[in-house]
Coordinates of C-alpha atoms in Angstrom, one line a residue:
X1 CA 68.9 -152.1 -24.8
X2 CA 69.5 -148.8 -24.2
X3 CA 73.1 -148.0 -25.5
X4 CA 71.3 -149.6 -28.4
X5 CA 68.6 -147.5 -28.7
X6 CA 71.3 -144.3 -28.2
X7 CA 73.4 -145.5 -31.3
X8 CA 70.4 -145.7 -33.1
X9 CA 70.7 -149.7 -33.6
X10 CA 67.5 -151.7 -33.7
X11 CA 67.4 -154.6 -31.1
X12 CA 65.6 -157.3 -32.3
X13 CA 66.3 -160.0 -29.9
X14 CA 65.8 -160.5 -26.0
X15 CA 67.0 -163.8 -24.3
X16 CA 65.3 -165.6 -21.6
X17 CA 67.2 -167.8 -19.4
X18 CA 66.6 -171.3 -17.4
X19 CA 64.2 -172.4 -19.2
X20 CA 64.6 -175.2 -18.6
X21 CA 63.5 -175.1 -15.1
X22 CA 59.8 -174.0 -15.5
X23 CA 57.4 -175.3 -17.4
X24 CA 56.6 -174.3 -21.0
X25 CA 53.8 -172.5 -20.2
X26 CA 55.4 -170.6 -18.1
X27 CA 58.2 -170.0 -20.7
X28 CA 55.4 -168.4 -23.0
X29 CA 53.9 -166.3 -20.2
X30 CA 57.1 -164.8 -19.7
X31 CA 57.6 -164.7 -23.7
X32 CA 54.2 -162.7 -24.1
X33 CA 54.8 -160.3 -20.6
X34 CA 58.5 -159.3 -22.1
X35 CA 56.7 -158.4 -25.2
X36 CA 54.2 -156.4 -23.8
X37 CA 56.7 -154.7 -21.8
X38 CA 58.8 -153.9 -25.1
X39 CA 55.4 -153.1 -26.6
X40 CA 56.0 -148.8 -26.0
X41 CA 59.5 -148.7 -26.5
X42 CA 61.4 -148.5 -29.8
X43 CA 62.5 -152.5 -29.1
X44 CA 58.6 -153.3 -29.9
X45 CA 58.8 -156.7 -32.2
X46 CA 62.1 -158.0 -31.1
X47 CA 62.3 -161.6 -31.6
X48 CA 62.2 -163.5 -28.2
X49 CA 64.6 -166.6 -27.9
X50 CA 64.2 -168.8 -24.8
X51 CA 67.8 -170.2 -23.9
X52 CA 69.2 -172.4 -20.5
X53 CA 71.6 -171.5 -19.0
X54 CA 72.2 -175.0 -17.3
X55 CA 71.8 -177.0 -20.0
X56 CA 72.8 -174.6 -23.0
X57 CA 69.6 -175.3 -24.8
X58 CA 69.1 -172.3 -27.1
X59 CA 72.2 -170.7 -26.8
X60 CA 73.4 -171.9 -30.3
X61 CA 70.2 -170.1 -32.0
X62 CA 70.8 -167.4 -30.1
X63 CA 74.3 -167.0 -31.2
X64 CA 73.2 -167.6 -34.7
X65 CA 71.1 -164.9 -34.3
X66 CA 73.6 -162.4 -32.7
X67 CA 76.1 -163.0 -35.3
X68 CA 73.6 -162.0 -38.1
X69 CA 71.9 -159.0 -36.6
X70 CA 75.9 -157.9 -36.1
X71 CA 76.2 -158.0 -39.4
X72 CA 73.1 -156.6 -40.6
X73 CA 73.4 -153.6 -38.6
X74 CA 77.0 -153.0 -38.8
X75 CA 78.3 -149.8 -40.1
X76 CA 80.9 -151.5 -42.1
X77 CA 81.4 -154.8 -43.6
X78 CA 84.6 -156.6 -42.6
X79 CA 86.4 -156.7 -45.4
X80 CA 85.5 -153.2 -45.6
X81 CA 86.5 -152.0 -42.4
X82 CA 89.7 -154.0 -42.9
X83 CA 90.4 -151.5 -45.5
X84 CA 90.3 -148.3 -43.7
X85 CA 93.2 -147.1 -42.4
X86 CA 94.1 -148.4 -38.8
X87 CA 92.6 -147.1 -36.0
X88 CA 92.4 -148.4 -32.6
X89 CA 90.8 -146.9 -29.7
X90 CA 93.0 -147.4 -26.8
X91 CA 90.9 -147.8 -23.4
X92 CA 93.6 -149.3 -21.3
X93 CA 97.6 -148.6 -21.2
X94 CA 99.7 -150.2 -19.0
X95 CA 103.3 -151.3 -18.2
X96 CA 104.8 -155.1 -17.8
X97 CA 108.1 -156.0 -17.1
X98 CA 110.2 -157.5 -19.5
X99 CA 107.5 -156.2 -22.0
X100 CA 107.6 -153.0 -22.2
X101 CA 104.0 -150.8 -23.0
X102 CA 100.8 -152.1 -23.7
X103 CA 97.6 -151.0 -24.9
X104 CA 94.6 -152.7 -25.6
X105 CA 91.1 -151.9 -27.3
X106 CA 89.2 -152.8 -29.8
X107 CA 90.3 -152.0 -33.5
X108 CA 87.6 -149.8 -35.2
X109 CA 89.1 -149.8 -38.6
X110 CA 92.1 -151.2 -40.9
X111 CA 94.6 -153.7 -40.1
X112 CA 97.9 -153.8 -37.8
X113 CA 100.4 -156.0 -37.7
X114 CA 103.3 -156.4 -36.3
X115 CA 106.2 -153.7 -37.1
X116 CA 103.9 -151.5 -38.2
X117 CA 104.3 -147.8 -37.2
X118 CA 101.6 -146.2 -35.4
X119 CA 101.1 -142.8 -34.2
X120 CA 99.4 -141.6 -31.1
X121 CA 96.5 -138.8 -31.1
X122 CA 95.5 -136.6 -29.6
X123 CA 99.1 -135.2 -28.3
X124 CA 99.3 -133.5 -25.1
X125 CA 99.3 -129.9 -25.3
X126 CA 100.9 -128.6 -28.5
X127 CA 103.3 -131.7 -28.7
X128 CA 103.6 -133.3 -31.9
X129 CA 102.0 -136.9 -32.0
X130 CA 104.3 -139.9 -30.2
X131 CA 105.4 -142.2 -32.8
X132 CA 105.6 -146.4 -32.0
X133 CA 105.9 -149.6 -33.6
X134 CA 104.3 -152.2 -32.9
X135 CA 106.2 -155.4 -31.3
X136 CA 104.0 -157.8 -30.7
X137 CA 100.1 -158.2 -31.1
X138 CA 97.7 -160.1 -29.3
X139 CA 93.9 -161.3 -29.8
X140 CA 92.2 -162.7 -26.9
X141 CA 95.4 -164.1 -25.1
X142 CA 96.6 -165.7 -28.6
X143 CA 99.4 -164.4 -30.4
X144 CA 99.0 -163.0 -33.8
X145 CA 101.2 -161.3 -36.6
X146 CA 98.2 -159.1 -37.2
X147 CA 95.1 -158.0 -36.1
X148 CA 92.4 -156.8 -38.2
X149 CA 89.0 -154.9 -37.6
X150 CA 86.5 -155.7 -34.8
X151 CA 89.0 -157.8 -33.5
X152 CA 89.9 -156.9 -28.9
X153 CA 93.6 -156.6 -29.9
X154 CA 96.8 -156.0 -27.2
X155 CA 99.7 -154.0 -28.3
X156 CA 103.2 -154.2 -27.4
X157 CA 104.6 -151.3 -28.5
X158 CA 108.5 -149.7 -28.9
X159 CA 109.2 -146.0 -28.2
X160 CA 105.7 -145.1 -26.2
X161 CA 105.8 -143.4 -22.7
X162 CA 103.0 -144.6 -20.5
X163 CA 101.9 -140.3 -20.3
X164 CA 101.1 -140.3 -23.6
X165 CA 98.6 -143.3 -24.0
X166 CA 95.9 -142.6 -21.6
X167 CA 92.1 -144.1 -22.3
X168 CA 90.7 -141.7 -24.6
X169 CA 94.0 -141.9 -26.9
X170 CA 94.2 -143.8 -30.4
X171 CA 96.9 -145.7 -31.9
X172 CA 96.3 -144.7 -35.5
X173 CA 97.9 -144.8 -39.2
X174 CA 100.2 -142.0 -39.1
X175 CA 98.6 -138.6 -40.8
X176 CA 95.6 -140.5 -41.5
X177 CA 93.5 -139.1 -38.9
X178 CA 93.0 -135.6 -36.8
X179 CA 92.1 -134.6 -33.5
X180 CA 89.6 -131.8 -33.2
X181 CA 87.8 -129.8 -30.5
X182 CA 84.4 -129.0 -32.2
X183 CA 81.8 -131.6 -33.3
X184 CA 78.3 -130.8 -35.8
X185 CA 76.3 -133.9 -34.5
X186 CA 72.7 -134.9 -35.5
X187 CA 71.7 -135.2 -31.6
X188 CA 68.7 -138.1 -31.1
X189 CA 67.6 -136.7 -27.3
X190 CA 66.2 -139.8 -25.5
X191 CA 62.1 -139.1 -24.5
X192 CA 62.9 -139.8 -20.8
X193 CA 65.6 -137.1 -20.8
X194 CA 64.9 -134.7 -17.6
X195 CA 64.3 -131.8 -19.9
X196 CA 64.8 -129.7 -23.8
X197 CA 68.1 -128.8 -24.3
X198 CA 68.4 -125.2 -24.9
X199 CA 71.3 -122.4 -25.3
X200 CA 74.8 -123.9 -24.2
X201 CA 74.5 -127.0 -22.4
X202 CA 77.5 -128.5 -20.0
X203 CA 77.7 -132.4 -21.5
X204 CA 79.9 -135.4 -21.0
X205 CA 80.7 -137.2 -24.1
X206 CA 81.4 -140.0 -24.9
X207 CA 82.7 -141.4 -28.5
X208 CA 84.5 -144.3 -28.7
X209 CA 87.0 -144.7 -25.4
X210 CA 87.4 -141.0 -25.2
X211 CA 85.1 -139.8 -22.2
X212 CA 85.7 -135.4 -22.8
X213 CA 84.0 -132.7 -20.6
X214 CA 81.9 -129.8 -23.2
X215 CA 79.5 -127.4 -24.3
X216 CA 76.6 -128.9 -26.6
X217 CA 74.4 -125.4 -28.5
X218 CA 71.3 -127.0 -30.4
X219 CA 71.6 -124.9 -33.8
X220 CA 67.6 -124.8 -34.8
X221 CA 66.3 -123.7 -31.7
X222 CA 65.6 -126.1 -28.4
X223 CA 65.8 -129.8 -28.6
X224 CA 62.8 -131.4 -26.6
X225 CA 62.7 -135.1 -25.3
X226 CA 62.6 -137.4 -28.0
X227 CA 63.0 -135.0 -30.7
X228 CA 66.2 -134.9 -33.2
X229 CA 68.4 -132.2 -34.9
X230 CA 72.0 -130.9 -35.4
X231 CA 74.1 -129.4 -32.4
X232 CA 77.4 -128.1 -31.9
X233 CA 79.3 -129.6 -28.9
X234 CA 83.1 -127.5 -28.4
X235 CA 85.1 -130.1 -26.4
X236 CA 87.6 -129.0 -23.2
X237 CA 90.2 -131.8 -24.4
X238 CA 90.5 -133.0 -27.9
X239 CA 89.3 -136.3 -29.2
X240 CA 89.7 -138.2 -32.7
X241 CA 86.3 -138.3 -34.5
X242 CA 85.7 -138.9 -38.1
X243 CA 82.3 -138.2 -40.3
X244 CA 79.9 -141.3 -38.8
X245 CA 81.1 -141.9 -35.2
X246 CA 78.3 -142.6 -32.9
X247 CA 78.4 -140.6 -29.8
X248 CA 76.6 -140.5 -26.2
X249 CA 76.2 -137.1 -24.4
X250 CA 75.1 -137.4 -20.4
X251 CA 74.5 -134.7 -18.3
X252 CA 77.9 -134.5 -16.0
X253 CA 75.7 -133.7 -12.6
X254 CA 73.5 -135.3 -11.7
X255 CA 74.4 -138.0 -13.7
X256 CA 71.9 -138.6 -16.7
X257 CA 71.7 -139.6 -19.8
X258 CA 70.3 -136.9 -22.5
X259 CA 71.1 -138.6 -25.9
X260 CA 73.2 -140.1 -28.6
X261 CA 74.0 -139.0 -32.4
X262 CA 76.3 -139.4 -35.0
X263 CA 79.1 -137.2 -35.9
X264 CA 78.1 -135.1 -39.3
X265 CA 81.6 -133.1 -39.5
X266 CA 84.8 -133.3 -36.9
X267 CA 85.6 -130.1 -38.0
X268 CA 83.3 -127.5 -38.5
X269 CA 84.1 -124.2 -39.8
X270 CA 83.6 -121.1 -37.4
X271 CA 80.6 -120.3 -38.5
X272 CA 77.6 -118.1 -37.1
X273 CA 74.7 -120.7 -35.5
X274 CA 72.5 -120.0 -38.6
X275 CA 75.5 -121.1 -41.3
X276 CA 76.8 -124.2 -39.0
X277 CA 72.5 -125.5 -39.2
X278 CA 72.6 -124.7 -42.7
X279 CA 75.8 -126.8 -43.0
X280 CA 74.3 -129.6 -40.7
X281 CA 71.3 -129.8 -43.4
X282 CA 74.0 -129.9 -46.1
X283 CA 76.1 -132.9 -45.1
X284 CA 73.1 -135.0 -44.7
X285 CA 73.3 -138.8 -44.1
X286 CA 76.4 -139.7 -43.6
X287 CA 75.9 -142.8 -45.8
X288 CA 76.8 -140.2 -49.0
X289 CA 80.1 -139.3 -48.7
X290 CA 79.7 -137.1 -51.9
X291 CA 77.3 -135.0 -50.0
X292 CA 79.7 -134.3 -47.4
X293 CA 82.4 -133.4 -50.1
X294 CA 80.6 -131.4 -52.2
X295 CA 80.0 -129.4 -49.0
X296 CA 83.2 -129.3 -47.7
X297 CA 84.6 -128.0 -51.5
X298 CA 82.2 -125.2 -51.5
X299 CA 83.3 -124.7 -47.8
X300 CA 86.8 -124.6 -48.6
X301 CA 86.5 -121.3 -50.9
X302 CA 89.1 -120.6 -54.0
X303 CA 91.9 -122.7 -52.1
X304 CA 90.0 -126.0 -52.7
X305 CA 90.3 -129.2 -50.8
X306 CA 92.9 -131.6 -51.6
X307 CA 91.8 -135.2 -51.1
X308 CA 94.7 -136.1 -47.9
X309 CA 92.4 -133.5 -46.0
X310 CA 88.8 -134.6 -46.4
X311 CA 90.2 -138.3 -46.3
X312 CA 91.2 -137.7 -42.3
X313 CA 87.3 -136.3 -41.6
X314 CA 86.2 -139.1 -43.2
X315 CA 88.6 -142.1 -42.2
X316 CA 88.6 -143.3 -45.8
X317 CA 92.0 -144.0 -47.8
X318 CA 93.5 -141.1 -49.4
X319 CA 93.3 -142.6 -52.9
X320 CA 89.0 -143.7 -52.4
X321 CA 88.5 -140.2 -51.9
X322 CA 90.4 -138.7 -54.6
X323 CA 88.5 -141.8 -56.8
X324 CA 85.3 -139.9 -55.0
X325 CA 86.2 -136.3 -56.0
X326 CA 87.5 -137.1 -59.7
X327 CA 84.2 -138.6 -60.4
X328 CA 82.4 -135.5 -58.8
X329 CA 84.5 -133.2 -61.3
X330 CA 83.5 -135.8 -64.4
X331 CA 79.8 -134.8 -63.9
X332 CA 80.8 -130.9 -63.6
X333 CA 80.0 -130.6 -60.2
X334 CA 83.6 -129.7 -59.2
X335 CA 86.7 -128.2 -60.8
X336 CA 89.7 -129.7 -60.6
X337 CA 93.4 -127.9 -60.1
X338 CA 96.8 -128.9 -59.8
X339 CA 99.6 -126.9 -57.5
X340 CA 102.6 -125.8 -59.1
X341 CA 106.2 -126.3 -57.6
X342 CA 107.4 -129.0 -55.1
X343 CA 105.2 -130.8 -53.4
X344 CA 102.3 -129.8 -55.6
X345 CA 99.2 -131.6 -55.0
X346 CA 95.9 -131.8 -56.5
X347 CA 93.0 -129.6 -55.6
X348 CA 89.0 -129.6 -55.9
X349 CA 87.6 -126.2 -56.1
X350 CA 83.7 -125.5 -56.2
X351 CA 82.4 -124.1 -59.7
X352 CA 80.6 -120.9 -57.5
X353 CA 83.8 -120.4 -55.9
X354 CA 85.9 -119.7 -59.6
X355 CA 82.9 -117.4 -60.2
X356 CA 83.7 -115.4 -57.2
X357 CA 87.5 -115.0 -58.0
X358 CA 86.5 -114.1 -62.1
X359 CA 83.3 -111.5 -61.0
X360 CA 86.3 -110.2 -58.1
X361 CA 88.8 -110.2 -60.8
X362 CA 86.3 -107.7 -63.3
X363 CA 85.8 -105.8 -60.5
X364 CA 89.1 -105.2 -59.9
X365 CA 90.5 -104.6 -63.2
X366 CA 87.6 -102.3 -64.1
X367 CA 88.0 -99.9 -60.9
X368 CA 91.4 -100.0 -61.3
X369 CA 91.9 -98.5 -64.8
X370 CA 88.3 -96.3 -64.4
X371 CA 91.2 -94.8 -61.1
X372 CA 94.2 -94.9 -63.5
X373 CA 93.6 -94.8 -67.2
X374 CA 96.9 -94.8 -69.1
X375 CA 98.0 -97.8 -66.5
X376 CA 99.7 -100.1 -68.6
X377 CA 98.3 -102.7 -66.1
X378 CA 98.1 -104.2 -62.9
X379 CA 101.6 -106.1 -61.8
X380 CA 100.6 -109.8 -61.4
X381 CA 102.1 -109.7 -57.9
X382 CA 99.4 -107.3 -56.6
X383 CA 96.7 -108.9 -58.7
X384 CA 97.0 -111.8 -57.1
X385 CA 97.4 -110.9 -54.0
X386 CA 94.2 -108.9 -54.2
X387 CA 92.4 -111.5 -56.2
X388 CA 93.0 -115.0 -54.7
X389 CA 92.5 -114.9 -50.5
X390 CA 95.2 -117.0 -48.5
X391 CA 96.1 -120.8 -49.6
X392 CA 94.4 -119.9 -53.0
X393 CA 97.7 -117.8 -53.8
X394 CA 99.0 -121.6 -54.4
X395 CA 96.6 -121.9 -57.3
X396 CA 97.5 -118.1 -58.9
X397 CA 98.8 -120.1 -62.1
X398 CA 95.8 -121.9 -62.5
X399 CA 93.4 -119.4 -62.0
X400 CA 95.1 -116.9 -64.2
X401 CA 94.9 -119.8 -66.9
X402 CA 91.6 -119.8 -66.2
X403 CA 90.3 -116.2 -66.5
X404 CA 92.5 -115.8 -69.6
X405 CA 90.4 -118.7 -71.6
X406 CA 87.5 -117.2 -70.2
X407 CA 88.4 -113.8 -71.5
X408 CA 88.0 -112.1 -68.2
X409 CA 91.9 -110.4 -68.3
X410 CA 94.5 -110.7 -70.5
X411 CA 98.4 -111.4 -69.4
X412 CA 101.0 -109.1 -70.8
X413 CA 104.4 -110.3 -69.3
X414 CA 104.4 -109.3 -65.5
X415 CA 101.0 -106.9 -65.8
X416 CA 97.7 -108.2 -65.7
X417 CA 95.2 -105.9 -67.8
X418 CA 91.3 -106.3 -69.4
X419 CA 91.2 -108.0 -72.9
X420 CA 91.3 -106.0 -75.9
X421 CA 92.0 -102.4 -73.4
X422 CA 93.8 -99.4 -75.1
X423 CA 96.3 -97.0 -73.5
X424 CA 96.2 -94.9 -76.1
X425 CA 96.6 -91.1 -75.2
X426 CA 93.8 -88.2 -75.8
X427 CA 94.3 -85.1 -77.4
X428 CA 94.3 -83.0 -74.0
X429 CA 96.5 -85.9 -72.6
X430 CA 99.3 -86.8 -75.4
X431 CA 100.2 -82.3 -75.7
X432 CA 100.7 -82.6 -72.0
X433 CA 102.8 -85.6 -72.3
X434 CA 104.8 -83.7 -75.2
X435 CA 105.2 -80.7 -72.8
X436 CA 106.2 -82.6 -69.3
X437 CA 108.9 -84.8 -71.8
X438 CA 110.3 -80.9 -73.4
X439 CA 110.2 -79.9 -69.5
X440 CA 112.5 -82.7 -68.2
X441 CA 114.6 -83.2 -71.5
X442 CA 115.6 -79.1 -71.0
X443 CA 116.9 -79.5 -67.4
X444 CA 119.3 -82.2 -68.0
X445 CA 120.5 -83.9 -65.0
X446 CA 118.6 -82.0 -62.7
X447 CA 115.0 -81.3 -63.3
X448 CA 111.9 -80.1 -61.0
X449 CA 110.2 -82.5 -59.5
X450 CA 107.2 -84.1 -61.5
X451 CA 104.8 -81.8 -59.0
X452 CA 106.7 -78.3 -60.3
X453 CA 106.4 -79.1 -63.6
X454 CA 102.6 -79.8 -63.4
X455 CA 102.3 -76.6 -61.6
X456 CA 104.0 -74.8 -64.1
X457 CA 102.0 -76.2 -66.8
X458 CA 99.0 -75.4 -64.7
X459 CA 98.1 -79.4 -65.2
X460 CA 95.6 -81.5 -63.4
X461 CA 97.1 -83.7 -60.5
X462 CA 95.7 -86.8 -61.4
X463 CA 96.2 -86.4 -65.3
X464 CA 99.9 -85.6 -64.8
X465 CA 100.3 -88.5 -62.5
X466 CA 99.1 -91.2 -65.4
X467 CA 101.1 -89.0 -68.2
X468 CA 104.3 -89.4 -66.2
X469 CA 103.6 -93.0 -65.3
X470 CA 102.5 -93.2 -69.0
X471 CA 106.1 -92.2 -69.8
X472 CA 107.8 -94.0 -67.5
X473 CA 106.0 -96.9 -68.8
X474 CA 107.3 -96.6 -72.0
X475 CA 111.1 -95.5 -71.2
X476 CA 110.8 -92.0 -71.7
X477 CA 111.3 -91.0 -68.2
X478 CA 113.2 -92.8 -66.1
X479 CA 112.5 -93.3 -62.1
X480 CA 116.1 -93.2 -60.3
X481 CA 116.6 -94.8 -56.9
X482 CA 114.8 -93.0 -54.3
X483 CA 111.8 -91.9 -56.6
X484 CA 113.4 -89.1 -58.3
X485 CA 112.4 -88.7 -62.6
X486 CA 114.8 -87.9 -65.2
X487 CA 114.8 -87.9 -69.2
X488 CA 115.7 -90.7 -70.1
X489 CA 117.4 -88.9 -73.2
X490 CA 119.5 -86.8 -70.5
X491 CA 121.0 -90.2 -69.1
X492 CA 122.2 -91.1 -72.5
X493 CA 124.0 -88.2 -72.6
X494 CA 125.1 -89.0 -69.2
X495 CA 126.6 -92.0 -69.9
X496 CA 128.0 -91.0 -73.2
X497 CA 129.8 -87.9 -71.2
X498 CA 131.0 -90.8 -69.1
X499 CA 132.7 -92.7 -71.4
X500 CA 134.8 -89.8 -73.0
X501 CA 136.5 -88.6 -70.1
X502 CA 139.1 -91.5 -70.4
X503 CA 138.2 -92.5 -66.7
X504 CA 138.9 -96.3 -65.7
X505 CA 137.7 -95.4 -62.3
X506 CA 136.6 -92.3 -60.1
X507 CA 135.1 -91.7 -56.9
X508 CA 132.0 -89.8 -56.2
X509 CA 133.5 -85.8 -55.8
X510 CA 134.8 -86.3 -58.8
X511 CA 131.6 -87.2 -60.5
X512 CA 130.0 -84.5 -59.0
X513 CA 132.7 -82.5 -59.4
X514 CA 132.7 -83.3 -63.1
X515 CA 128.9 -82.9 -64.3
X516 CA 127.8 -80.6 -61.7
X517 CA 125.8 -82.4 -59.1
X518 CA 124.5 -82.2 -55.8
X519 CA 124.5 -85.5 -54.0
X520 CA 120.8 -85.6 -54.1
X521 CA 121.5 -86.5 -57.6
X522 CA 124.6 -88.0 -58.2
X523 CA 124.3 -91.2 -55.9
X524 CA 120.9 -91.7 -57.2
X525 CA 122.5 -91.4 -61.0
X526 CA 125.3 -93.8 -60.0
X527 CA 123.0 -96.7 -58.5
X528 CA 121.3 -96.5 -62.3
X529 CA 123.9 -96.5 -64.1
X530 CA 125.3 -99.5 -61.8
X531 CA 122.3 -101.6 -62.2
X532 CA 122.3 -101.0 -66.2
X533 CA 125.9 -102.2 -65.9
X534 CA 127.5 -99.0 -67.2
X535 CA 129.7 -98.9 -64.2
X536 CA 130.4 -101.3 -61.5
X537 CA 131.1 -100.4 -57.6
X538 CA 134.5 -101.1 -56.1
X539 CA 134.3 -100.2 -52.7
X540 CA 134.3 -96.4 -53.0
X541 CA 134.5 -96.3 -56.1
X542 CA 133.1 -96.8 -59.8
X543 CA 134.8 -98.8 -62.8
X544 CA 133.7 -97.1 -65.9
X545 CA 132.5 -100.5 -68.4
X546 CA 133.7 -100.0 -71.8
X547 CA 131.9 -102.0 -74.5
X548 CA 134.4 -104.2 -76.1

């Protein structure tokens, strides 16, 4: 009665044996005292069925009767728990000669049968998890090709080490679940628990086979006797839980029982108390799956959830979930994206989450050329990297496509600027850009630095910097290796020079030699005019390239 009153399942039926052996008035006394003592506990109304156990007299109703409140109260139906993928707590592992391993427990979900691979969570340490296959199966001493869920199965299995299958392990579908450390549970504390549970409790819990030392924090202030609400509960040793696992929680020492609950999320975000209650009231039952994935969406930020993930928190098949989310995004209440590249997979983002990235992406472009005017605009390198946070970066192409029908930026080749902008130069600007391009056009191969000609022209810092960058831009000025600006009309002549001394090769004294360099300038002009392909490096020296 009371591990059904801790998973929160309604008894409704109480047995009372050798009946046969007193008289029936007796038999009704006793019926009416074990109601009376049911009367102030949450079993009050549970049918009473008198059985024998010498001459079996009853036991046939109450089988009847266990089979069907089984089924009524089950969390899953059997076909629909056969469907899952498998998962079978292990609570025993042991070795028999001739044999090989064996593990046994009873299957919570899905079907194995025999040559089926298996993996084994949670690893030890950082290991990854031990992969098996299953040799043999048996149910209740018979052999089978398969067992299926509900079913008290033994597993033979090839290529397991006795270490790795301890109680508290699970032989699972491989990458179907995850083991986790932190648990959000709605917590049921039982009325006759010794006291409220306040601040950072020590608990044992217990969930499934897996028996795991840990701290329990109630997240909306002390939990008294008998009352309910969300807790956190961080785990010394992982376990494998999934949305809706029922769990106890005792009191290591002295040893007492406190509660039981159900799992709302195996894998919480690292959130402040106040966020992980607020996240506790969002997931709600854990009959509505949609609840739970609209919340983890919105959790999940610009990078989106992919349906493989929230499938292992909720033990469902990848493709039920994806069914789940598509039908979400049909009503509008997600937005669906697809990866680029290899491996691409589809992604459900959260509509508030795109309005983030396109009020961050305003933001962005708006500061940016309010900073730097006559920017032609931002690289799409940096915008992205400024604009989309971590795993998002693997949705840049979507987003992009995005905030360009939406009219929030515009994509010009590799630059990323605001719809409809103009670069155009003003009057104080475009005779400075006429002087700094007569400035570096004069001094040939070797001008002043963009600085000393500012100075001389007595021009603002930050004015010069966007008319150089404006030229630049534009192919006016060129940038050399190592930072250094030239006319790009003095490089012509450069290369023009070049090709009239008759040269088929030449080394770099010669060059400088020849046109009256300093080596600050003449390896710089070289790696330019290598990269444009009007010479090519052999070893020390240049080829001159000749059009043909």
């Amino acid at each position: 009665l009371a591990i059904c009153s801790l998973l929160g399942i309604p008894a409704a039926l109480v047995a009372l044996t050798k009946v046969d052996l007193v008289e029936p008035d007796l038999v009704e006394l006793a019926r009416l005292e074990v109601e009376e003592l049911l009367e102030p506990t949450p079993f009050a109304g549970a049918q009473v069925v008198p059985v024998s156990s010498s001459t079996g007299r009853g036991v046939p109703e109450l089988a009847e009767r266990l089979v069907a409140l089984a089924a009524e109260h089950a969390l899953l139906g059997g076909s629909e728990a056969s469907a899952l993928p498998a998962r079978l707590p292990i609570d025993r592992a042991f070795h028999l000669k001739g044999l090989g391993v064996v593990v046994t427990g009873t299957l919570a979900a899905g079907r194995i049968a025999v040559g089926d691979a298996l993996e084994v969570l949670p690893a030890p340490g950082r290991a990854a998890p031990a992969q098996v296959r299953v040799r043999s199966i048996q149910v209740h001493g018979e052999h089978r090709q398969e067992s299926v869920a509900g079913e008290r199965s033994a597993l033979q299995l090839a290529g397991a080490e006795l270490a790795t299958l301890a109680r508290g392990r699970q032989a699972v579908a491989p990458g179907r679940y995850q083991a986790t450390r932190r648990l959000l549970v709605e917590l049921r504390v039982l009325p006759e628990a010794p006291a409220a549970l306040r601040g950072s409790t020590q608990v044992r819990v217990h969930l499934l086979s897996s028996e795991v030392l840990g701290r329990l924090r109630p997240l909306a202030g002390p939990l008294e006797p008998g009352a309910s609400g969300p807790v956190e509960i961080r785990l010394q040793e992982p376990v494998v839980a999934i949305r809706g696992d029922r769990v106890i929680v005792r009191r290591p020492s002295p040893e007492t029982t406190l509660g039981g609950g159900v799992v709302l999320d195996p894998a919480p975000g690292r959130r402040r108390l106040r966020d992980l209650e607020g996240a506790a009231r969002a997931l709600g039952s854990t009959a509505d799956p949609g609840r739970a994935l609209l919340h983890w969406v919105r959790e999940a930020g610009p990078g989106g959830l992919d349906a493989e993930t929230a499938a292992r928190r909720l033990g469902l098949p990848p493709a039920q979930v994806a069914e789940r989310l598509a039908a979400l995004s049909a009503r509008g209440e997600l937005l669906s994206a697809e990866e680029r590249g290899a491996g691409r997979s589809r992604r459900w983002i959260a509509p508030s989450a795109y309005r983030e990235v396109a009020e961050r992406a305003h933001r962005l472009l708006s500061g940016y050329f309010e900073r730097d005017r006559l920017a032609r605009g931002i690289p799409k390198a940096e915008a992205i990297e400024r604009l989309l946070p971590g795993p998002a970066t693997r949705l840049a192409g979507v987003y992009l496509e995005w905030l360009t029908a939406q009219g929030v930026l515009a994509i010009e080749g590799d630059l990323v600027n605001l719809p409809g902008r103009s670069t155009e130069l003003t009057g104080e600007e475009s005779a400075l850009s006429k002087a700094v391009l007569e400035r570096f056009a004069a001094a040939g191969l070797t001008p002043s630095s963009p600085a000393e000609v500012g100075r001389d022209l007595s021009a603002k810092p930050q004015i010069l910097d966007g008319v150089v960058r404006y030229l630049v831009e534009r192919g006016r000025l060129l940038r050399l290796p190592g930072g250094l600006v030239i006319a790009a009309s003095a490089v012509d002549d450069l290369r023009r020079a070049l090709l009239a001394t008759g040269w088929e090769r030449f080394g770099v004294p010669e060059f400088k030699e020849r046109f009256g360099l300093s080596r600050k300038w003449a390896i710089p002009l070289l790696e330019y005019l290598d990269s444009i392909g009007a010479t090519r490096r052999l070893g020390d020296e240049r080829m001159v390239v000749r059009e043909r």
